[in-house]
Structures are given as structure tokens and as C-alpha cells.
PDB file of C-alpha atoms and ligand atoms in Angstrom:
ATOM      1  CA  MET I   1    -185.649 -45.775   1.322  1.00  0.00           C
ATOM      2  CA  ALA I   2    -187.741 -47.451  -1.312  1.00  0.00           C
ATOM      3  CA  ILE I   3    -190.008 -45.822  -3.865  1.00  0.00           C
ATOM      4  CA  LEU I   4    -193.018 -47.716  -5.199  1.00  0.00           C
ATOM      5  CA  GLU I   5    -194.827 -46.598  -8.339  1.00  0.00           C
ATOM      6  CA  PHE I   6    -198.105 -48.347  -9.036  1.00  0.00           C
ATOM      7  CA  ARG I   7    -201.334 -47.431 -10.813  1.00  0.00           C
ATOM      8  CA  GLY I   8    -200.362 -43.755 -11.116  1.00  0.00           C
ATOM      9  CA  GLU I   9    -199.318 -43.379  -7.482  1.00  0.00           C
ATOM     10  CA  THR I  10    -195.857 -42.884  -6.015  1.00  0.00           C
ATOM     11  CA  ILE I  11    -195.508 -44.316  -2.509  1.00  0.00           C
ATOM     12  CA  THR I  12    -192.516 -43.704  -0.235  1.00  0.00           C
ATOM     13  CA  ASP I  13    -193.886 -44.666   3.187  1.00  0.00           C
ATOM     14  CA  PRO I  14    -192.346 -48.069   4.036  1.00  0.00           C
ATOM     15  CA  SER I  15    -195.399 -49.500   5.761  1.00  0.00           C
ATOM     16  CA  SER I  16    -197.649 -48.486   2.857  1.00  0.00           C
ATOM     17  CA  ILE I  17    -195.186 -50.016   0.402  1.00  0.00           C
ATOM     18  CA  GLN I  18    -195.170 -53.198   2.464  1.00  0.00           C
ATOM     19  CA  THR I  19    -198.966 -53.352   2.461  1.00  0.00           C
ATOM     20  CA  VAL I  20    -199.295 -52.846  -1.293  1.00  0.00           C
ATOM     21  CA  LEU I  21    -196.571 -55.345  -2.142  1.00  0.00           C
ATOM     22  CA  ALA I  22    -197.866 -57.907   0.376  1.00  0.00           C
ATOM     23  CA  SER I  23    -201.250 -57.792  -1.351  1.00  0.00           C
ATOM     24  CA  HIS I  24    -199.424 -59.130  -4.410  1.00  0.00           C
ATOM     25  CA  SER I  25    -197.389 -61.689  -2.433  1.00  0.00           C
ATOM     26  CA  ILE I  26    -194.173 -59.679  -2.750  1.00  0.00           C
ATOM     27  CA  PRO I  27    -192.322 -59.421   0.581  1.00  0.00           C
ATOM     28  CA  TYR I  28    -190.737 -56.074   1.438  1.00  0.00           C
ATOM     29  CA  GLU I  29    -189.028 -55.071   4.668  1.00  0.00           C
ATOM     30  CA  CYS I  30    -187.280 -51.866   5.678  1.00  0.00           C
ATOM     31  CA  TRP I  31    -184.201 -52.947   7.637  1.00  0.00           C
ATOM     32  CA  GLY I  32    -182.722 -49.474   7.561  1.00  0.00           C
ATOM     33  CA  VAL I  33    -179.139 -48.368   7.135  1.00  0.00           C
ATOM     34  CA  ARG I  34    -176.790 -49.495   9.893  1.00  0.00           C
ATOM     35  CA  SER I  35    -173.319 -48.236  10.602  1.00  0.00           C
ATOM     36  CA  MET I  36    -170.621 -50.768   9.743  1.00  0.00           C
ATOM     37  CA  THR I  37    -167.274 -51.173  11.433  1.00  0.00           C
ATOM     38  CA  ASN I  38    -165.887 -52.238   8.076  1.00  0.00           C
ATOM     39  CA  ASP I  39    -167.507 -52.565   4.687  1.00  0.00           C
ATOM     40  CA  SER I  40    -165.876 -55.810   3.608  1.00  0.00           C
ATOM     41  CA  VAL I  41    -168.191 -58.655   2.564  1.00  0.00           C
ATOM     42  CA  GLU I  42    -167.764 -60.163   6.043  1.00  0.00           C
ATOM     43  CA  GLY I  43    -168.471 -56.794   7.628  1.00  0.00           C
ATOM     44  CA  VAL I  44    -171.662 -56.314   5.616  1.00  0.00           C
ATOM     45  CA  LEU I  45    -172.944 -59.811   6.424  1.00  0.00           C
ATOM     46  CA  ALA I  46    -172.091 -59.388  10.125  1.00  0.00           C
ATOM     47  CA  THR I  47    -173.900 -56.035  10.299  1.00  0.00           C
ATOM     48  CA  TYR I  48    -177.170 -57.584   9.109  1.00  0.00           C
ATOM     49  CA  ALA I  49    -176.613 -61.075  10.551  1.00  0.00           C
ATOM     50  CA  ASP I  50    -179.754 -61.044  12.695  1.00  0.00           C
ATOM     51  CA  ASP I  51    -182.140 -60.279   9.839  1.00  0.00           C
ATOM     52  CA  ILE I  52    -180.292 -62.654   7.506  1.00  0.00           C
ATOM     53  CA  ALA I  53    -180.645 -65.475  10.044  1.00  0.00           C
ATOM     54  CA  ARG I  54    -184.350 -64.690  10.529  1.00  0.00           C
ATOM     55  CA  LEU I  55    -185.094 -64.841   6.804  1.00  0.00           C
ATOM     56  CA  LYS I  56    -183.049 -68.006   6.333  1.00  0.00           C
ATOM     57  CA  SER I  57    -184.942 -69.695   9.122  1.00  0.00           C
ATOM     58  CA  LEU I  58    -188.332 -68.485   7.895  1.00  0.00           C
ATOM     59  CA  HIS I  59    -187.942 -69.307   4.207  1.00  0.00           C
ATOM     60  CA  SER I  60    -185.303 -72.053   4.075  1.00  0.00           C
ATOM     61  CA  TYR I  61    -182.580 -70.002   2.442  1.00  0.00           C
ATOM     62  CA  VAL I  62    -179.298 -71.811   2.795  1.00  0.00           C
ATOM     63  CA  THR I  63    -176.631 -69.414   1.650  1.00  0.00           C
ATOM     64  CA  GLU I  64    -175.889 -65.730   1.189  1.00  0.00           C
ATOM     65  CA  ASP I  65    -173.391 -63.511  -0.545  1.00  0.00           C
ATOM     66  CA  VAL I  66    -172.759 -59.880  -1.395  1.00  0.00           C
ATOM     67  CA  ILE I  67    -172.770 -58.618  -4.961  1.00  0.00           C
ATOM     68  CA  ALA I  68    -171.505 -55.237  -6.116  1.00  0.00           C
ATOM     69  CA  LEU I  69    -171.957 -53.558  -9.493  1.00  0.00           C
ATOM     70  CA  ASP I  70    -170.600 -50.171 -10.490  1.00  0.00           C
ATOM     71  CA  PRO I  71    -169.240 -48.477 -13.601  1.00  0.00           C
ATOM     72  CA  ALA I  72    -165.846 -50.143 -13.007  1.00  0.00           C
ATOM     73  CA  THR I  73    -167.374 -53.648 -13.127  1.00  0.00           C
ATOM     74  CA  PRO I  74    -166.033 -55.481 -16.201  1.00  0.00           C
ATOM     75  CA  ASN I  75    -168.743 -55.958 -18.825  1.00  0.00           C
ATOM     76  CA  LEU I  76    -171.307 -54.155 -16.670  1.00  0.00           C
ATOM     77  CA  ASP I  77    -173.649 -53.525 -19.598  1.00  0.00           C
ATOM     78  CA  GLY I  78    -173.412 -57.156 -20.653  1.00  0.00           C
ATOM     79  CA  LEU I  79    -174.292 -58.331 -17.152  1.00  0.00           C
ATOM     80  CA  LEU I  80    -177.220 -55.955 -16.884  1.00  0.00           C
ATOM     81  CA  ALA I  81    -178.503 -57.008 -20.292  1.00  0.00           C
ATOM     82  CA  LYS I  82    -179.291 -60.452 -18.832  1.00  0.00           C
ATOM     83  CA  PHE I  83    -181.741 -58.997 -16.371  1.00  0.00           C
ATOM     84  CA  SER I  84    -183.289 -55.990 -18.086  1.00  0.00           C
ATOM     85  CA  PRO I  85    -185.606 -58.089 -20.310  1.00  0.00           C
ATOM     86  CA  GLU I  86    -188.606 -59.656 -18.631  1.00  0.00           C
ATOM     87  CA  HIS I  87    -187.607 -62.964 -16.997  1.00  0.00           C
ATOM     88  CA  HIS I  88    -188.188 -65.171 -13.985  1.00  0.00           C
ATOM     89  CA  HIS I  89    -186.182 -67.529 -11.787  1.00  0.00           C
ATOM     90  CA  THR I  90    -187.040 -70.819 -10.165  1.00  0.00           C
ATOM     91  CA  ASP I  91    -185.546 -69.542  -6.878  1.00  0.00           C
ATOM     92  CA  ASP I  92    -186.629 -66.426  -5.001  1.00  0.00           C
ATOM     93  CA  GLU I  93    -184.676 -63.294  -5.902  1.00  0.00           C
ATOM     94  CA  VAL I  94    -183.841 -61.910  -2.453  1.00  0.00           C
ATOM     95  CA  ARG I  95    -182.041 -58.583  -2.358  1.00  0.00           C
ATOM     96  CA  PHE I  96    -181.101 -56.342   0.524  1.00  0.00           C
ATOM     97  CA  THR I  97    -179.608 -53.115  -0.786  1.00  0.00           C
ATOM     98  CA  VAL I  98    -176.584 -51.930   1.167  1.00  0.00           C
ATOM     99  CA  ALA I  99    -175.570 -49.095  -1.174  1.00  0.00           C
ATOM    100  CA  GLY I 100    -176.607 -47.608  -4.499  1.00  0.00           C
ATOM    101  CA  GLU I 101    -179.990 -48.337  -6.021  1.00  0.00           C
ATOM    102  CA  GLY I 102    -181.756 -50.480  -8.570  1.00  0.00           C
ATOM    103  CA  VAL I 103    -185.202 -50.844 -10.077  1.00  0.00           C
ATOM    104  CA  PHE I 104    -187.372 -53.952 -10.079  1.00  0.00           C
ATOM    105  CA  GLU I 105    -190.461 -53.971 -12.253  1.00  0.00           C
ATOM    106  CA  ILE I 106    -192.474 -56.946 -11.026  1.00  0.00           C
ATOM    107  CA  ASN I 107    -195.561 -58.440 -12.611  1.00  0.00           C
ATOM    108  CA  VAL I 108    -198.627 -58.519 -10.386  1.00  0.00           C
ATOM    109  CA  THR I 109    -200.820 -59.843 -13.190  1.00  0.00           C
ATOM    110  CA  GLU I 110    -199.946 -61.028 -16.661  1.00  0.00           C
ATOM    111  CA  ASN I 111    -200.176 -57.442 -17.952  1.00  0.00           C
ATOM    112  CA  GLU I 112    -199.475 -55.151 -15.006  1.00  0.00           C
ATOM    113  CA  ARG I 113    -196.319 -54.391 -13.035  1.00  0.00           C
ATOM    114  CA  VAL I 114    -195.266 -52.511  -9.928  1.00  0.00           C
ATOM    115  CA  LYS I 115    -192.121 -50.394 -10.210  1.00  0.00           C
ATOM    116  CA  PHE I 116    -189.998 -50.677  -7.077  1.00  0.00           C
ATOM    117  CA  THR I 117    -186.826 -48.651  -6.654  1.00  0.00           C
ATOM    118  CA  ALA I 118    -184.614 -50.326  -4.048  1.00  0.00           C
ATOM    119  CA  GLN I 119    -182.391 -48.037  -2.022  1.00  0.00           C
ATOM    120  CA  PRO I 120    -180.098 -48.591   0.970  1.00  0.00           C
ATOM    121  CA  GLY I 121    -181.917 -50.326   3.812  1.00  0.00           C
ATOM    122  CA  ASP I 122    -184.537 -52.083   1.628  1.00  0.00           C
ATOM    123  CA  LEU I 123    -185.188 -55.830   1.469  1.00  0.00           C
ATOM    124  CA  ILE I 124    -187.266 -57.100  -1.436  1.00  0.00           C
ATOM    125  CA  VAL I 125    -188.134 -60.636  -2.474  1.00  0.00           C
ATOM    126  CA  VAL I 126    -189.207 -61.394  -6.027  1.00  0.00           C
ATOM    127  CA  PRO I 127    -190.878 -64.759  -5.520  1.00  0.00           C
ATOM    128  CA  ALA I 128    -189.744 -67.705  -7.595  1.00  0.00           C
ATOM    129  CA  TRP I 129    -191.534 -67.901 -10.967  1.00  0.00           C
ATOM    130  CA  ARG I 130    -192.660 -64.250 -10.819  1.00  0.00           C
ATOM    131  CA  ARG I 131    -191.830 -62.407 -14.017  1.00  0.00           C
ATOM    132  CA  HIS I 132    -189.887 -59.202 -13.555  1.00  0.00           C
ATOM    133  CA  LEU I 133    -187.093 -57.082 -14.915  1.00  0.00           C
ATOM    134  CA  PHE I 134    -184.210 -55.318 -13.217  1.00  0.00           C
ATOM    135  CA  TYR I 135    -182.021 -52.385 -14.139  1.00  0.00           C
ATOM    136  CA  LEU I 136    -179.805 -49.827 -12.475  1.00  0.00           C
ATOM    137  CA  THR I 137    -180.532 -46.125 -12.193  1.00  0.00           C
ATOM    138  CA  GLY I 138    -178.229 -43.423 -13.545  1.00  0.00           C
ATOM    139  CA  GLN I 139    -175.796 -44.071 -10.675  1.00  0.00           C
ATOM    140  CA  LYS I 140    -175.087 -47.478 -12.230  1.00  0.00           C
ATOM    141  CA  THR I 141    -174.113 -48.615  -8.753  1.00  0.00           C
ATOM    142  CA  ILE I 142    -175.599 -51.136  -6.342  1.00  0.00           C
ATOM    143  CA  ARG I 143    -174.325 -53.353  -3.563  1.00  0.00           C
ATOM    144  CA  CYS I 144    -176.646 -56.068  -2.291  1.00  0.00           C
ATOM    145  CA  ILE I 145    -176.857 -59.004   0.054  1.00  0.00           C
ATOM    146  CA  ARG I 146    -178.402 -61.989  -1.755  1.00  0.00           C
ATOM    147  CA  LEU I 147    -179.979 -65.062  -0.154  1.00  0.00           C
ATOM    148  CA  PHE I 148    -180.549 -68.346  -1.959  1.00  0.00           C
ATOM    149  CA  LYS I 149    -182.431 -71.580  -1.422  1.00  0.00           C
ATOM    150  CA  ASP I 150    -180.339 -73.229  -4.088  1.00  0.00           C
ATOM    151  CA  LYS I 151    -177.637 -71.565  -6.128  1.00  0.00           C
ATOM    152  CA  THR I 152    -178.375 -73.816  -9.063  1.00  0.00           C
ATOM    153  CA  GLY I 153    -181.764 -72.118  -9.290  1.00  0.00           C
ATOM    154  CA  TRP I 154    -180.193 -68.781 -10.058  1.00  0.00           C
ATOM    155  CA  GLU I 155    -180.728 -68.570 -13.784  1.00  0.00           C
ATOM    156  CA  ALA I 156    -182.790 -66.138 -15.787  1.00  0.00           C
ATOM    157  CA  HIS I 157    -185.552 -67.727 -17.885  1.00  0.00           C
ATOM    158  CA  TYR I 158    -186.919 -65.711 -20.774  1.00  0.00           C
ATOM    159  CA  PRO I 159    -189.435 -67.750 -22.806  1.00  0.00           C
ATOM    160  CA  TYR I 160    -192.926 -66.341 -22.638  1.00  0.00           C
ATOM    161  CA  SER I 161    -194.615 -69.702 -22.672  1.00  0.00           C
ATOM    162  CA  GLN I 162    -194.805 -69.838 -18.892  1.00  0.00           C
ATOM    163  CA  ALA I 163    -198.544 -69.400 -18.488  1.00  0.00           C
ATOM    164  CA  GLY I 164    -199.358 -69.512 -14.812  1.00  0.00           C
ATOM    165  CA  THR I 165    -196.071 -68.131 -13.542  1.00  0.00           C
ATOM    166  CA  ILE I 166    -197.888 -65.493 -11.502  1.00  0.00           C
ATOM    167  CA  GLU I 167    -200.075 -68.150  -9.929  1.00  0.00           C
ATOM    168  CA  ARG I 168    -197.074 -70.324  -9.210  1.00  0.00           C
ATOM    169  CA  SER I 169    -195.498 -67.463  -7.282  1.00  0.00           C
ATOM    170  CA  LEU I 170    -198.515 -66.682  -5.124  1.00  0.00           C
ATOM    171  CA  HIS I 171    -197.816 -69.394  -2.574  1.00  0.00           C
ATOM    172  CA  TYR I 172    -195.147 -67.186  -0.997  1.00  0.00           C
ATOM    173  CA  SER I 173    -196.134 -66.322   2.562  1.00  0.00           C
ATOM    174  CA  VAL I 174    -195.438 -62.703   3.443  1.00  0.00           C
TER     175      VAL I 174
HETATM  176 FE1  FE2 F   1    -184.219 -61.498 -11.860  1.00  0.00          FE
END
């Protein structure tokens, strides 16, 4: 279950996390951990098919996949180095954590971030244009379902000239 650190507080209650994040236009849902008949990509997607379909319908996501990172992943540090500096995307970053854990630090103003640790059963959406950074914990392991509106939008953008990126991300309905 997720951990939210914000303004000196550590919050672990899912509904409280949802309330705090929603006040900053960051969707969070606790889908919980479900037993899987097999843990193949198809098995993972089938296990959470109902919630995937609901989100796709609600927010116009068109495709999904499953990504896995662990210490055996080739060039793991190189991959992570793309996302540990502050960046944003022009598509939502939608992540449902199936296994492992990862940390999102997400800007809520130009100078303040929430720290969200995603654990199995957690769905988080970093809205398009919202600056954030992502890194793994000491486990160096995560497996996630990702949803996309447009795969071509999945690039990290680093320049800091994007005044108004927070405002551009606030249209997201939670
Ligand atoms: Fe990102």
C-alpha cells in the first residue's frame, strides 16, 4: 500500500492519500492486490481488466502494457537515469504497481513536491505536463501496468523553460 510524504507528514491511509493527492489534481486509487492464475503479461492484464477498462473509458487511454524492471534488467541504471531528474511528459504517466515499489516525487507547485511511494495494489496518475521525478527503492524492482493515450507522447522532457506546466496539468478530472 502506498506511502505519501508531504509537508512533514507521512500518510498511509489510502482514502487520506487519495484526498490529499486529489486536491492537487493527482489521481490515486487503491485497487488492491489480487491473486493471479498466472503472472504472464496476459495474466496480469486479465486480472485487472475491469479497472483497466474503466480508466480507458473515463480518460481516453487507448493502449496498455506491462513493464518490469529489476537488477537483472540490462542497463537498469541507464534506464533509471532518464527518469530520476525532474521531467514531464505530454501524456499522462499512468502506473498500476503489480509488484515491487517505486517513488514518484510530483510537483504540486513550482517549488513543492509530494513524495509518493507506489507499492503493489496502487494506481497513480502523473498528469500530462506535471513535473516529477521517479526512482526505485533499494529493492530495485518494480512491475507495472501502464496506460497510454498516445505512445508517441511517452518521452521525458527536461528543459526548465516550461513555465505554466503545473497549470497545464490541472485540468485533469479526478
Ligand atoms: Fe515520468
